[in-house]
Tab-separated table of C-alpha atoms and ligand atoms in Angstrom:
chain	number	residue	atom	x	y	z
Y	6	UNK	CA	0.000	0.000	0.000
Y	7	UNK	CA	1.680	3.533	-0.994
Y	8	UNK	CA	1.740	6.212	1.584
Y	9	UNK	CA	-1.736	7.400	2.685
Y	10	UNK	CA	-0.842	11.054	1.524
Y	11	UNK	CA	-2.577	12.297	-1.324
Y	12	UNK	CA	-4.265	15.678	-2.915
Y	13	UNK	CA	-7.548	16.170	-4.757
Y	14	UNK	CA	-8.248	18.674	-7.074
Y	15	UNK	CA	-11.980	19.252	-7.889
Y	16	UNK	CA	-11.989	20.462	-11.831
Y	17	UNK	CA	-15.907	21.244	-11.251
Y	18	UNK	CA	-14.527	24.445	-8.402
Y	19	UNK	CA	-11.605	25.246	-10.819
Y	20	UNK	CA	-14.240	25.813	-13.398
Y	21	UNK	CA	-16.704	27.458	-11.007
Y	22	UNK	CA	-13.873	29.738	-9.835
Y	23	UNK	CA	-13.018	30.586	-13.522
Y	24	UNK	CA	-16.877	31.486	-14.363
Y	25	UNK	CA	-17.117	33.498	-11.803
Y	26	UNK	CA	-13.959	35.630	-12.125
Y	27	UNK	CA	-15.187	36.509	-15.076
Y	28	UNK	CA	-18.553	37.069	-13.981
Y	29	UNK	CA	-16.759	39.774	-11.724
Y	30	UNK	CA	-15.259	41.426	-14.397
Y	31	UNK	CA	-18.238	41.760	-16.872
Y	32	UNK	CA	-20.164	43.417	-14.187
Y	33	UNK	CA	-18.310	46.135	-15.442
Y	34	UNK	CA	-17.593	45.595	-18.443
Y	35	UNK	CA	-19.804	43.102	-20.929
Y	36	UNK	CA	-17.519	42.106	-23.292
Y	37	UNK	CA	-14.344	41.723	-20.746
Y	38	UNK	CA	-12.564	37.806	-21.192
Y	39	UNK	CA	-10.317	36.093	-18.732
Y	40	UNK	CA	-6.910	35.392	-19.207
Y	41	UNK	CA	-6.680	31.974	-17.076
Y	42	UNK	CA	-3.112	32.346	-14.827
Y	43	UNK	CA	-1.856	29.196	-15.027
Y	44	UNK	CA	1.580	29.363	-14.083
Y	45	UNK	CA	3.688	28.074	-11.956
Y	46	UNK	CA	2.020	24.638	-12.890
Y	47	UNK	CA	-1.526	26.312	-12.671
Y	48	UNK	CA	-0.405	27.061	-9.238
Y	49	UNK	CA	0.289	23.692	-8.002
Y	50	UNK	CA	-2.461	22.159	-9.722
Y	51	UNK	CA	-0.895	20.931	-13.120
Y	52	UNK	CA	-1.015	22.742	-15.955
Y	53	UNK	CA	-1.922	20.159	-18.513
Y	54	UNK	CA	-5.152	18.964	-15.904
Y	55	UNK	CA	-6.415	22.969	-15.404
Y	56	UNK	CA	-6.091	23.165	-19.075
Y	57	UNK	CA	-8.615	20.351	-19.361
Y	58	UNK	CA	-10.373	21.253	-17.241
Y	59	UNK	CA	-10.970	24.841	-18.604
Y	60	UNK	CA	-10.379	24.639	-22.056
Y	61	UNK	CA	-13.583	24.750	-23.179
Y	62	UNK	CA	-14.787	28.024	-20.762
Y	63	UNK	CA	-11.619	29.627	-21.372
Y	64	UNK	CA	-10.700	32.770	-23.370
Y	65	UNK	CA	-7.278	32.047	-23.200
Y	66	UNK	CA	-4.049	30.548	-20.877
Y	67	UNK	CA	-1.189	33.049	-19.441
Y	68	UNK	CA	2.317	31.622	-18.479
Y	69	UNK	CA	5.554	32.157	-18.012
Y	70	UNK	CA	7.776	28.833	-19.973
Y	71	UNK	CA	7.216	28.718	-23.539
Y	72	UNK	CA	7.901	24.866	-23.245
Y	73	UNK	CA	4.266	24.841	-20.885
Y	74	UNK	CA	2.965	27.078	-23.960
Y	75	UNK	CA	3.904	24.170	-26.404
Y	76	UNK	CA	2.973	21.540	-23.856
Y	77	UNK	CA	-0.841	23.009	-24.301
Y	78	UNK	CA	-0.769	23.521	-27.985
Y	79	UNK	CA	0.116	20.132	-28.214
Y	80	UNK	CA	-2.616	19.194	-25.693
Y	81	UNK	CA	-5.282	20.900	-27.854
Y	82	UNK	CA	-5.453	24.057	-26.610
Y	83	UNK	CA	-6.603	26.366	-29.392
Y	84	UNK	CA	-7.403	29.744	-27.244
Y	85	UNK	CA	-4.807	32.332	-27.119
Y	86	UNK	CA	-1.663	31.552	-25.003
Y	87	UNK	CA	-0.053	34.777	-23.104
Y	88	UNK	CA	3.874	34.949	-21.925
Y	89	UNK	CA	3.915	37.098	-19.197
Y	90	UNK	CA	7.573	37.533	-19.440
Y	91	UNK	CA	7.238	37.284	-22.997
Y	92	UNK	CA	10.227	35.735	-24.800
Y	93	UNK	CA	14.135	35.940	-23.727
Y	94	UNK	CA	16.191	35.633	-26.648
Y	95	UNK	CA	15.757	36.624	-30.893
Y	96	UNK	CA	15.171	32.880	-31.420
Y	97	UNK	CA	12.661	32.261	-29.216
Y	98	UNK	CA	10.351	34.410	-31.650
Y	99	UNK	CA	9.981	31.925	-34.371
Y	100	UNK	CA	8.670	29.549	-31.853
Y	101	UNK	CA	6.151	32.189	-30.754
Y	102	UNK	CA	5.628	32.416	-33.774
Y	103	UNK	CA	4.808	29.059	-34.769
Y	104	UNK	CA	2.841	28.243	-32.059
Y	105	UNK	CA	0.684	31.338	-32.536
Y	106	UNK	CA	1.504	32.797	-28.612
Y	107	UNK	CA	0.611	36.822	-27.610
Y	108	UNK	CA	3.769	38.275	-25.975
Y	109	UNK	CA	4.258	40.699	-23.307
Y	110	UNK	CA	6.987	43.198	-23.936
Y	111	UNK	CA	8.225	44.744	-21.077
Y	112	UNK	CA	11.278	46.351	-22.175
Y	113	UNK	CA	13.195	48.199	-24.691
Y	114	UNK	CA	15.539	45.544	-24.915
Y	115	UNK	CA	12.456	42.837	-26.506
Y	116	UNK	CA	11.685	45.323	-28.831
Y	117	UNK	CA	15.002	45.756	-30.374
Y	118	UNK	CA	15.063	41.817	-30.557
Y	119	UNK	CA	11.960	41.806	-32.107
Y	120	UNK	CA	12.908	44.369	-34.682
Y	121	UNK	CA	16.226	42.408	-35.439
Y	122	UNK	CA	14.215	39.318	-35.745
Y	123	UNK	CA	12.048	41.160	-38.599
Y	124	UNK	CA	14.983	41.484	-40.531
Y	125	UNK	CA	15.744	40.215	-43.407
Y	126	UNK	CA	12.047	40.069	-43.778
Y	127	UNK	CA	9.273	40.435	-41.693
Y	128	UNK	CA	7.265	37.746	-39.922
Y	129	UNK	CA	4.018	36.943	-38.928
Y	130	UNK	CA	3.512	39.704	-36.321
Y	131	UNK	CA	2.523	38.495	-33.166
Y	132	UNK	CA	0.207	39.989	-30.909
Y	133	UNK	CA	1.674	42.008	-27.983
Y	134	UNK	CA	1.461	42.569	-24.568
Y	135	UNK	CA	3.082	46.323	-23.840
Y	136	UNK	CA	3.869	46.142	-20.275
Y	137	UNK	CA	3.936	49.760	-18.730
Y	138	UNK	CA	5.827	49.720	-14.857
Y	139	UNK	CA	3.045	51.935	-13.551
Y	140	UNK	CA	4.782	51.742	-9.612
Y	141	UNK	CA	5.025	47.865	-9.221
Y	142	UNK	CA	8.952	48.253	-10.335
Y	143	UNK	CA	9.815	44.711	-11.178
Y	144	UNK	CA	8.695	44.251	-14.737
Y	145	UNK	CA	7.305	47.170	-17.342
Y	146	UNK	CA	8.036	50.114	-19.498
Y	147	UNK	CA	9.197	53.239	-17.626
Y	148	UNK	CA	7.791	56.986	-18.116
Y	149	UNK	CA	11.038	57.807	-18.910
Y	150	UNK	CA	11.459	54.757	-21.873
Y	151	UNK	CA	7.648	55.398	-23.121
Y	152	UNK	CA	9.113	58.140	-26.454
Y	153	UNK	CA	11.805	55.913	-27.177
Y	154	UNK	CA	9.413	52.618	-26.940
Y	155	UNK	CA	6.598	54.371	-29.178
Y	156	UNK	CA	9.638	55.064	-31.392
Y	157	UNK	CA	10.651	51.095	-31.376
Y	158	UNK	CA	7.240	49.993	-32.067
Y	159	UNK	CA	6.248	52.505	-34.664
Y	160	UNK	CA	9.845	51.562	-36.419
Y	161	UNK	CA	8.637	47.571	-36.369
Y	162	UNK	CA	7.946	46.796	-40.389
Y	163	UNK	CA	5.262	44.511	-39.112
Y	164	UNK	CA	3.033	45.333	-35.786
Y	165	UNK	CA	0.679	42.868	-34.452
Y	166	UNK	CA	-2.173	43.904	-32.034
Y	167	UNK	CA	-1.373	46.086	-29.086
Y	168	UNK	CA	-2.965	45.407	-25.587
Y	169	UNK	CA	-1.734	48.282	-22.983
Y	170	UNK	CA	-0.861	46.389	-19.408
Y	171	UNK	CA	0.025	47.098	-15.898
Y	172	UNK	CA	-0.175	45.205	-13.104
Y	173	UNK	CA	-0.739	46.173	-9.217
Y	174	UNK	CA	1.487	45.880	-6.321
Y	175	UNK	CA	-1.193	46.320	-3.615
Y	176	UNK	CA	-4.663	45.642	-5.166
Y	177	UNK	CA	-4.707	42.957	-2.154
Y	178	UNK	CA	-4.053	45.646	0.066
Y	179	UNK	CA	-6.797	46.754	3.001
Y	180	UNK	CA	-6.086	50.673	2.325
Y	181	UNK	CA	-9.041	50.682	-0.026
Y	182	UNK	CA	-9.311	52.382	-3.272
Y	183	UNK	CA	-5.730	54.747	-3.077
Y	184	UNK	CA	-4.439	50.861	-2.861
Y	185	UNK	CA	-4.922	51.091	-6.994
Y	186	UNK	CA	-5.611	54.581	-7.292
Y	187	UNK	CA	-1.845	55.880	-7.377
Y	188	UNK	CA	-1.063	52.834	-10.195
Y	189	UNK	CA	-4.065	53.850	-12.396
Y	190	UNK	CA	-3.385	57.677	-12.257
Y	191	UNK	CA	0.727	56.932	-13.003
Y	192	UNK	CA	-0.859	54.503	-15.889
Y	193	UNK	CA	-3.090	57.506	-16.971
Y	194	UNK	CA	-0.163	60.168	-17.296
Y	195	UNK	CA	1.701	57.844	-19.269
Y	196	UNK	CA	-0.424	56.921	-21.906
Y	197	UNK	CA	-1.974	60.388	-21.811
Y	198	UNK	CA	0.101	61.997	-24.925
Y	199	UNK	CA	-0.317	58.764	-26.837
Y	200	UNK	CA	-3.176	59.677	-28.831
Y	201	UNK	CA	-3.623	55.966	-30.317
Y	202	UNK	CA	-3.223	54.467	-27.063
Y	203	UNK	CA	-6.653	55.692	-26.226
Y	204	UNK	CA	-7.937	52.805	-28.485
Y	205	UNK	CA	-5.589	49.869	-27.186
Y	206	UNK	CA	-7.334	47.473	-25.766
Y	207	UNK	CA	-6.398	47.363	-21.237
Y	208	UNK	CA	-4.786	44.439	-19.521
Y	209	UNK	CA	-5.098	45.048	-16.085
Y	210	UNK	CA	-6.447	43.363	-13.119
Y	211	UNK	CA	-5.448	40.328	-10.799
Y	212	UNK	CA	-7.597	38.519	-8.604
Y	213	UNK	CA	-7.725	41.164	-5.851
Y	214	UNK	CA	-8.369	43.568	-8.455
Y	215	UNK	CA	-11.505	41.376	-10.050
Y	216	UNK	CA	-12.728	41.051	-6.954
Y	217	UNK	CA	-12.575	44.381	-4.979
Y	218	UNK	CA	-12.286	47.068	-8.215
Y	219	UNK	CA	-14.209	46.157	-10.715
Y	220	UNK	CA	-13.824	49.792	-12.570
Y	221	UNK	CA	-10.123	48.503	-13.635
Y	222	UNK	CA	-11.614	45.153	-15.349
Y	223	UNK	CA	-11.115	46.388	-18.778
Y	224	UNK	CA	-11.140	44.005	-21.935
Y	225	UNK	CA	-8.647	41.228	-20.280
Y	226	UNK	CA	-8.695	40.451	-16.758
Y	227	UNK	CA	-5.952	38.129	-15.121
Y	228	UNK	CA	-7.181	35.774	-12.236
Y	229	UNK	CA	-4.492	33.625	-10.925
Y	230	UNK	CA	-5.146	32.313	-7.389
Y	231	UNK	CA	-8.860	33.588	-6.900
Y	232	UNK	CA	-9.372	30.145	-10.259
Y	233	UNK	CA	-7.920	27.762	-7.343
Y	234	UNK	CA	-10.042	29.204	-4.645
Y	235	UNK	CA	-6.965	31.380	-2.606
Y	236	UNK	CA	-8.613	34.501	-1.241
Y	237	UNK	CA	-5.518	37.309	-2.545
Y	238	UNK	CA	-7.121	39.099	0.763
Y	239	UNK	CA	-5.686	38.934	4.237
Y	240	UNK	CA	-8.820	40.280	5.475
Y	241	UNK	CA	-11.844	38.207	3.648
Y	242	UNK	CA	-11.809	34.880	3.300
Y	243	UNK	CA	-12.656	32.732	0.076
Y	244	UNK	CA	-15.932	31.538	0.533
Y	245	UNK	CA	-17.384	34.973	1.389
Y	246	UNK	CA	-16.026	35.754	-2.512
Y	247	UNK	CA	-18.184	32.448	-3.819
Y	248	UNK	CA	-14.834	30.856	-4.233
Y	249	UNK	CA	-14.351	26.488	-3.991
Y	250	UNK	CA	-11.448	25.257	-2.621
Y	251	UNK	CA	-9.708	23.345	-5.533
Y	252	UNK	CA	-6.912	21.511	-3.408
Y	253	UNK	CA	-7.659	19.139	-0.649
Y	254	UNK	CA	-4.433	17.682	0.822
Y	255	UNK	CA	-5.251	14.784	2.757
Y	256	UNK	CA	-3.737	12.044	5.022
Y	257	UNK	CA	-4.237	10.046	7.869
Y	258	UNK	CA	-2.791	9.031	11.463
Y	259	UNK	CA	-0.107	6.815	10.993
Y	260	UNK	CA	0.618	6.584	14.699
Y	261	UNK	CA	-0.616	7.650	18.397
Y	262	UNK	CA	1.163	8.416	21.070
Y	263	UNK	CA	-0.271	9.172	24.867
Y	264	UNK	CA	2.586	11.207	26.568
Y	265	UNK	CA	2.599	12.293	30.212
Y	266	UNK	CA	3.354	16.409	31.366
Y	267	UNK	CA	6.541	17.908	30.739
Y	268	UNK	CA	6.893	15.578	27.810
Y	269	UNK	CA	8.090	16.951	24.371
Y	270	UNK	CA	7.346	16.260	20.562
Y	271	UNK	CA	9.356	16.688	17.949
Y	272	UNK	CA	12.600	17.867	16.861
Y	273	UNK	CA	13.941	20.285	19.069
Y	274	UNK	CA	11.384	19.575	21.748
Y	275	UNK	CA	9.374	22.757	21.020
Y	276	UNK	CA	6.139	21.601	22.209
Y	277	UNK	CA	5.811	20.436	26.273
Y	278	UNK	CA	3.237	18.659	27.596
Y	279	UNK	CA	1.359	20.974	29.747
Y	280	UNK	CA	-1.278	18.160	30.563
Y	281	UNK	CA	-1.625	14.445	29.750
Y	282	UNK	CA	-1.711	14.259	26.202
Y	283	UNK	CA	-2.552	12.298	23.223
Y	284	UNK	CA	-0.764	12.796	20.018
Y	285	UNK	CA	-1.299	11.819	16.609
Y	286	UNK	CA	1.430	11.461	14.133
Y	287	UNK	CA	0.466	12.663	10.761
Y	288	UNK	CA	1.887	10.866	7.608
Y	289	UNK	CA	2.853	14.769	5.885
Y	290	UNK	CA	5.541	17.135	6.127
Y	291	UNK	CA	7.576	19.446	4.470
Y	292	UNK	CA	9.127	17.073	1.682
Y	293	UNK	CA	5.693	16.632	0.884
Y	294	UNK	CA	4.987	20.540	0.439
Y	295	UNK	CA	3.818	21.041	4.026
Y	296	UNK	CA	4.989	24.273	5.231
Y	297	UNK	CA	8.180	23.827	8.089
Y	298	UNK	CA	7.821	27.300	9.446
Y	299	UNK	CA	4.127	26.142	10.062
Y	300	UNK	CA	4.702	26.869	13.931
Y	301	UNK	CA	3.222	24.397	16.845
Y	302	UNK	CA	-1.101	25.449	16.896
Y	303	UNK	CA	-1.189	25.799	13.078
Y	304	UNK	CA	-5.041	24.172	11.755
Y	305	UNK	CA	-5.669	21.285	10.930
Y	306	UNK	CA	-8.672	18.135	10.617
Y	307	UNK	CA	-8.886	14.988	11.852
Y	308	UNK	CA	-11.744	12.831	11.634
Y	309	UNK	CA	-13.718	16.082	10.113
Y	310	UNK	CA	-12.690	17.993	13.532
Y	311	UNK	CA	-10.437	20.730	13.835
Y	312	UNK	CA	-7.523	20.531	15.671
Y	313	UNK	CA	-4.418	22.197	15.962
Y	314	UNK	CA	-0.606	20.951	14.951
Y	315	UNK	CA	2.257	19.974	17.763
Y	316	UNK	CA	5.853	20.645	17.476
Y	317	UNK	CA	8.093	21.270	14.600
Y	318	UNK	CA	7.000	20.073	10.997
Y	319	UNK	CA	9.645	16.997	9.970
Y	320	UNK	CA	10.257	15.759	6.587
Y	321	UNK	CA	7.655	13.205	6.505
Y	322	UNK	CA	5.623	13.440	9.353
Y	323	UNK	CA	3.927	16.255	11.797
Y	324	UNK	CA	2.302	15.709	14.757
Y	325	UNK	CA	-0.923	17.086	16.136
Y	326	UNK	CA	-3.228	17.249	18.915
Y	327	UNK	CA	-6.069	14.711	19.742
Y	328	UNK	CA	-6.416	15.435	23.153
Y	329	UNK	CA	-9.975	16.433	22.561
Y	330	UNK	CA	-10.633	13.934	19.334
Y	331	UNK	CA	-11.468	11.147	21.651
Y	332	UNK	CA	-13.075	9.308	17.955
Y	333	UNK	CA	-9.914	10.144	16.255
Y	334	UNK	CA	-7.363	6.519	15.588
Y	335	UNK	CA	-4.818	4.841	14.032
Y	336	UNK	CA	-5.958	5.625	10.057
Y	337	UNK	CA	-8.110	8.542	10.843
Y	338	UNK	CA	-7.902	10.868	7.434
Y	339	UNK	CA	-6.611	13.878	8.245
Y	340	UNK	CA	-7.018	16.930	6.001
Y	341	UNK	CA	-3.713	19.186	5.932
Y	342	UNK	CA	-6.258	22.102	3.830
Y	343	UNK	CA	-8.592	22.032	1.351
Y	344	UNK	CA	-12.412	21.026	1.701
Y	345	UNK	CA	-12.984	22.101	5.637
Y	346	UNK	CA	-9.990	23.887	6.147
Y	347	UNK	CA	-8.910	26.660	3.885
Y	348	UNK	CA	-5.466	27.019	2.951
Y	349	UNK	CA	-5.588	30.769	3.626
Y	350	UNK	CA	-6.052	29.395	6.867
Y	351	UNK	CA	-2.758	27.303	7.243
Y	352	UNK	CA	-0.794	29.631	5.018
Y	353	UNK	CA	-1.544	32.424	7.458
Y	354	UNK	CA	-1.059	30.715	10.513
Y	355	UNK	CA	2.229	29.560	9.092
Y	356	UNK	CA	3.096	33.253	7.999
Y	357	UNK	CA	2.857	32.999	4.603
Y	358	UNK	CA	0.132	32.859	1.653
Y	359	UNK	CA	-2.058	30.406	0.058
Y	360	UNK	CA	-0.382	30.709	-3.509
Y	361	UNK	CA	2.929	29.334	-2.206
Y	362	UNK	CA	1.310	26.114	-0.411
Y	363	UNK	CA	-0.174	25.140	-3.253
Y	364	UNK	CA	3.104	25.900	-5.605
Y	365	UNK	CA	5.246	23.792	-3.119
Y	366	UNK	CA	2.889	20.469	-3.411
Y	367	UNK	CA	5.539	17.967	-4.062
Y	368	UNK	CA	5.848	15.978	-6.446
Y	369	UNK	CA	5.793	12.819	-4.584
Y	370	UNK	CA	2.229	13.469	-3.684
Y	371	UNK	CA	-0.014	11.384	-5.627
Y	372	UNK	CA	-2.918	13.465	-6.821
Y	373	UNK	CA	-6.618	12.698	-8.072
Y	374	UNK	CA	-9.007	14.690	-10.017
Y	375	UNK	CA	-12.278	14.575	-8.740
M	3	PLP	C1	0.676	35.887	-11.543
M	3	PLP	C2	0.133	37.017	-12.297
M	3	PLP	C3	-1.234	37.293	-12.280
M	3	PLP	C4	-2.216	36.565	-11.398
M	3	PLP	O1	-2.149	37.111	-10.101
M	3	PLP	P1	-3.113	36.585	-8.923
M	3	PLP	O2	-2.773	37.440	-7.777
M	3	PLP	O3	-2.737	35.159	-8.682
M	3	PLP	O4	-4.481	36.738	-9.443
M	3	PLP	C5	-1.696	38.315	-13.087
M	3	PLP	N1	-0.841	39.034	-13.860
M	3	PLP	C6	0.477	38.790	-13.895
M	3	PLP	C7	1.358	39.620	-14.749
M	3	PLP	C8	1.016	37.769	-13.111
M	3	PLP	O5	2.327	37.548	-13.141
């Protein structure tokens, strides 16, 4: 018998989450599509299996690795394919190219490339992504580089579709509105003397920005984690958006141990006994994705009851409390997050955010789609 870890993903909430980010974004505007963020793996959650799962709701699939970008053409996937970092080197345009992507350009050094790369003769344009750094500073097109970038472009023999982006450093933020004003207005002034910019089509919003300002869900929105049920907020929690948890990560008790006060568990002996207790050893831990800075107290189910985690987080194992589980035994399933327990939950307790829990799940955990 393998290991009794496993996760689930539920395609039926990853297309339910999709729906209804893009539900969110044509309450503004009718005619906006969704750009499904599937990165990173789709998060965690394997590219290839969100890809079947959305690719018939889908208005297109946004990644980073132009070998994923293949991986769905060859899988099927006929919608438009995004690189947010948009290509690297000259040659990697021809493969763009050829597998009909949309590129994001985010600096002055892509467009040269792409302007050597129409020489000797122009190619198939490709559609294109301008990426303006409206305050995020870590990708984008400076106010300072905007003359000599509308210079680049207008200098390309062959120009395929513009779409204007940005993207927000703090649309997740709790300061309200002037969390996205100060972008927008900085993304304002700089297309402001760019008369034909007023008719470029806007790539703008995340998840927090779907969710909480719906006047910046212009023609293509960009939900990452809100498609695999993360709440971007610290302050609101999933369900309260309509969001499914896609990820369960389950296990069960693998062992039980009654220990006596002043006892310890663990590495390092960080949790004591402070009364009799009974402990249940869980078969997870941090080589299966499980976070190790996931202190001692940190959520978790057994038997369908909440509980709380003991000690430090090993390799394979972590330990928990079922002082108060009295039901709970040997094989008890456990549930690490996921249906019951949302991983906004654990990531916060554990200091950190759902996005990277569900980016760490290891490989060695088998997983079934339900
Ligand atoms: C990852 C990413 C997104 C999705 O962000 P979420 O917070 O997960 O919704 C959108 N746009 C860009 C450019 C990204 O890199």
């Amino acid at each position: 018998m393998p290991r009794p870890i496993g996760a689930r993903i539920d395609l039926a909430a990853l297309r339910h989450n999709y729906l209804l980010a893009r539900e969110y974004a044509r309450r503004r505007d009718r005619e906006a599509r969704a750009w499904a963020v599937v990165k990173a793996n789709a998060y965690g959650h394997g590219l290839l299996r969100a890809a079947a799962a959305l690719g018939d709701v889908a208005d297109g699939f946004a990644l980073l690795d132009l070998d994923e970008a293949i991986a769905l053409r060859q899988a099927g996937i006929r919608q438009p394919i995004l690189l947010l970092e948009g290509f690297f080197e000259v040659a990697d345009l021809a493969v763009c190219a050829a597998h009909d992507l949309s590129i994001v350009v985010h600096s002055v050094e892509q467009l040269q490339m792409l302007r050597r790369a129409a020489q000797p003769a122009p190619r198939r344009p490709l559609p294109i992504y301008l990426k303006l750094n409206s305050g995020m500073n870590r990708l984008g097109i400076s106010a300072a580089q905007l003359p000599a970038v509308r210079r680049e472009i207008e200098a390309l023999p062959a120009l395929g579709p513009l779409t204007l982006m940005t993207h927000f450093a703090e649309a997740d933020g709790s300061g309200g509105e002037s969390c996205i004003a100060w972008q927008l207005e900085r993304f304002r002034a700089m297309t402001a003397n760019w008369p034909a910019a007023a008719n470029f089509p806007l790539s703008l919003a995340n998840s927090a920005a779907i969710l909480r300002y719906p006047q910046t869900a212009h023609d293509w929105v960009r939900p990452g984690i809100m498609l695999y049920g993360g709440s971007p907020f610290a302050d609101q929690d999933a369900a309260s958006l309509g969001l499914k948890p896609v990820m369960t990560l389950h296990s069960r008790l693998l062992a039980i141990q009654e220990i006596g006060v002043g006892e310890r568990v663990g590495y390092g002996g960080t949790f004591v006994a402070q009364r009799p207790t009974r402990v249940g050893i869980v078969a997870c831990g941090y080589a299966d994705g499980y976070p190790r800075h996931a202190p001692g107290g940190t959520p978790i189910v057994v038997g369908g009851q909440r509980t709380k985690t003991l000690g430090r987080v090993s390799m394979d194992m972590l330990a928990c409390d079922l002082t108060e589980l009295p039901d709970a035994g040997l094989n008890s399933p456990v549930v690490l997050w996921g249906d019951g327990l949302p991983a906004d939950e654990v990531a916060s307790a554990a200091g950190t955010i759902s996005y990277e829990l569900f980016c760490a799940l290891a490989r060695r955990v088998p997983v079934l789609e339900v």
